[in-house]
């Protein structure tokens, strides 16, 4: 439980969350989830971008698209690919360098 929620319960002399009614418990759970959620990690962003890229690729294949929609989808695909490259390139560079250094060490 988040410390702010603990303080709020203590201030209201509530010793256990089960003392709350159903609506209050739902609100408490919602607040606790919000306060406990951390910022998305690079991996989360990478998964999201891949999903959006796949959706755009599938949509661009629709022959009923207008030329304007087709152009927007192609631009989105380019942006998603650029973002993935930005996220993945440091990892790829690191892996390549690690392999190279390991080869130098083992030779």
Short mmCIF file of C-alpha atoms in Angstrom, two decimals:
data_model
loop_
_atom_site.label_atom_id
_atom_site.label_comp_id
_atom_site.label_asym_id
_atom_site.label_seq_id
_atom_site.Cartn_x
_atom_site.Cartn_y
_atom_site.Cartn_z
CA UNK A 1 0.00 0.00 0.00
CA UNK A 2 1.27 3.45 -0.89
CA UNK A 3 2.41 5.58 2.06
CA UNK A 4 -0.02 8.42 1.22
CA UNK A 5 -2.93 6.00 1.42
CA UNK A 6 -1.62 4.65 4.70
CA UNK A 7 -1.51 8.18 6.08
CA UNK A 8 -5.03 8.91 4.87
CA UNK A 9 -6.39 5.75 6.49
CA UNK A 10 -4.55 6.55 9.70
CA UNK A 11 -5.90 10.12 9.73
CA UNK A 12 -9.43 8.75 9.36
CA UNK A 13 -8.80 6.12 12.08
CA UNK A 14 -9.25 3.23 9.66
CA UNK A 15 -7.09 0.31 10.70
CA UNK A 16 -7.92 -2.02 7.80
CA UNK A 17 -9.09 -1.46 4.25
CA UNK A 18 -11.83 -4.01 4.84
CA UNK A 19 -13.54 -1.43 7.06
CA UNK A 20 -14.38 0.55 3.93
CA UNK A 21 -17.63 0.02 2.06
CA UNK A 22 -17.56 -1.45 -1.44
CA UNK A 23 -17.43 1.91 -3.24
CA UNK A 24 -14.66 3.18 -0.96
CA UNK A 25 -12.68 -0.02 -1.46
CA UNK A 26 -12.99 0.34 -5.23
CA UNK A 27 -11.77 3.93 -5.01
CA UNK A 28 -8.95 2.86 -2.68
CA UNK A 29 -7.89 0.07 -5.07
CA UNK A 30 -7.95 2.46 -8.02
CA UNK A 31 -5.85 5.03 -6.14
CA UNK A 32 -3.43 2.38 -4.94
CA UNK A 33 -2.97 1.08 -8.47
CA UNK A 34 -2.32 4.60 -9.80
CA UNK A 35 0.19 5.36 -7.06
CA UNK A 36 1.93 1.99 -7.42
CA UNK A 37 2.33 2.09 -11.17
CA UNK A 38 5.75 3.12 -12.33
CA UNK A 39 6.65 4.87 -15.55
CA UNK A 40 6.79 2.67 -18.63
CA UNK A 41 10.16 1.10 -19.30
CA UNK A 42 11.92 1.07 -22.67
CA UNK A 43 10.74 -2.50 -23.19
CA UNK A 44 7.11 -1.43 -22.65
CA UNK A 45 7.53 1.36 -25.18
CA UNK A 46 9.15 -1.01 -27.64
CA UNK A 47 6.24 -3.48 -27.37
CA UNK A 48 3.72 -0.66 -27.83
CA UNK A 49 5.51 0.70 -30.90
CA UNK A 50 5.74 -2.77 -32.45
CA UNK A 51 2.01 -3.27 -31.94
CA UNK A 52 1.21 0.10 -33.53
CA UNK A 53 3.58 -0.62 -36.41
CA UNK A 54 1.90 -3.96 -37.09
CA UNK A 55 -1.54 -2.32 -37.03
CA UNK A 56 -0.41 0.35 -39.48
CA UNK A 57 1.14 -2.26 -41.80
CA UNK A 58 -2.09 -4.27 -41.77
CA UNK A 59 -4.17 -1.16 -42.42
CA UNK A 60 -2.02 0.08 -45.29
CA UNK A 61 -2.78 -3.17 -47.14
CA UNK A 62 -6.49 -2.27 -47.27
CA UNK A 63 -7.30 -1.46 -50.92
CA UNK A 64 -10.23 0.74 -49.84
CA UNK A 65 -7.95 3.34 -48.22
CA UNK A 66 -8.07 6.85 -49.60
CA UNK A 67 -4.79 8.24 -50.87
CA UNK A 68 -4.74 10.62 -47.90
CA UNK A 69 -5.18 7.78 -45.39
CA UNK A 70 -2.59 5.72 -47.24
CA UNK A 71 -0.08 8.58 -47.02
CA UNK A 72 -0.74 9.02 -43.29
CA UNK A 73 -0.30 5.29 -42.66
CA UNK A 74 2.96 5.22 -44.58
CA UNK A 75 4.20 8.22 -42.59
CA UNK A 76 3.19 6.46 -39.35
CA UNK A 77 5.05 3.32 -40.42
CA UNK A 78 8.18 5.37 -41.08
CA UNK A 79 7.90 7.07 -37.69
CA UNK A 80 7.33 3.77 -35.85
CA UNK A 81 10.31 2.18 -37.61
CA UNK A 82 12.49 5.17 -36.73
CA UNK A 83 11.44 4.99 -33.08
CA UNK A 84 12.17 1.27 -32.95
CA UNK A 85 15.59 1.89 -34.47
CA UNK A 86 16.25 4.57 -31.85
CA UNK A 87 15.29 2.21 -29.03
CA UNK A 88 17.00 -0.89 -30.38
CA UNK A 89 20.26 0.53 -31.74
CA UNK A 90 22.02 1.06 -28.38
CA UNK A 91 21.15 -2.51 -27.41
CA UNK A 92 22.42 -3.84 -30.74
CA UNK A 93 25.59 -1.74 -30.48
CA UNK A 94 26.18 -3.02 -26.96
CA UNK A 95 25.66 -6.65 -27.99
CA UNK A 96 28.01 -6.28 -30.96
CA UNK A 97 30.70 -4.66 -28.82
CA UNK A 98 30.33 -7.32 -26.10
CA UNK A 99 30.75 -10.11 -28.69
CA UNK A 100 33.80 -8.39 -30.15
CA UNK A 101 35.42 -7.86 -26.75
CA UNK A 102 34.70 -11.45 -25.73
CA UNK A 103 36.41 -12.62 -28.93
CA UNK A 104 39.44 -10.49 -28.11
CA UNK A 105 39.55 -11.91 -24.60
CA UNK A 106 39.24 -15.56 -25.66
CA UNK A 107 41.81 -15.38 -28.45
#
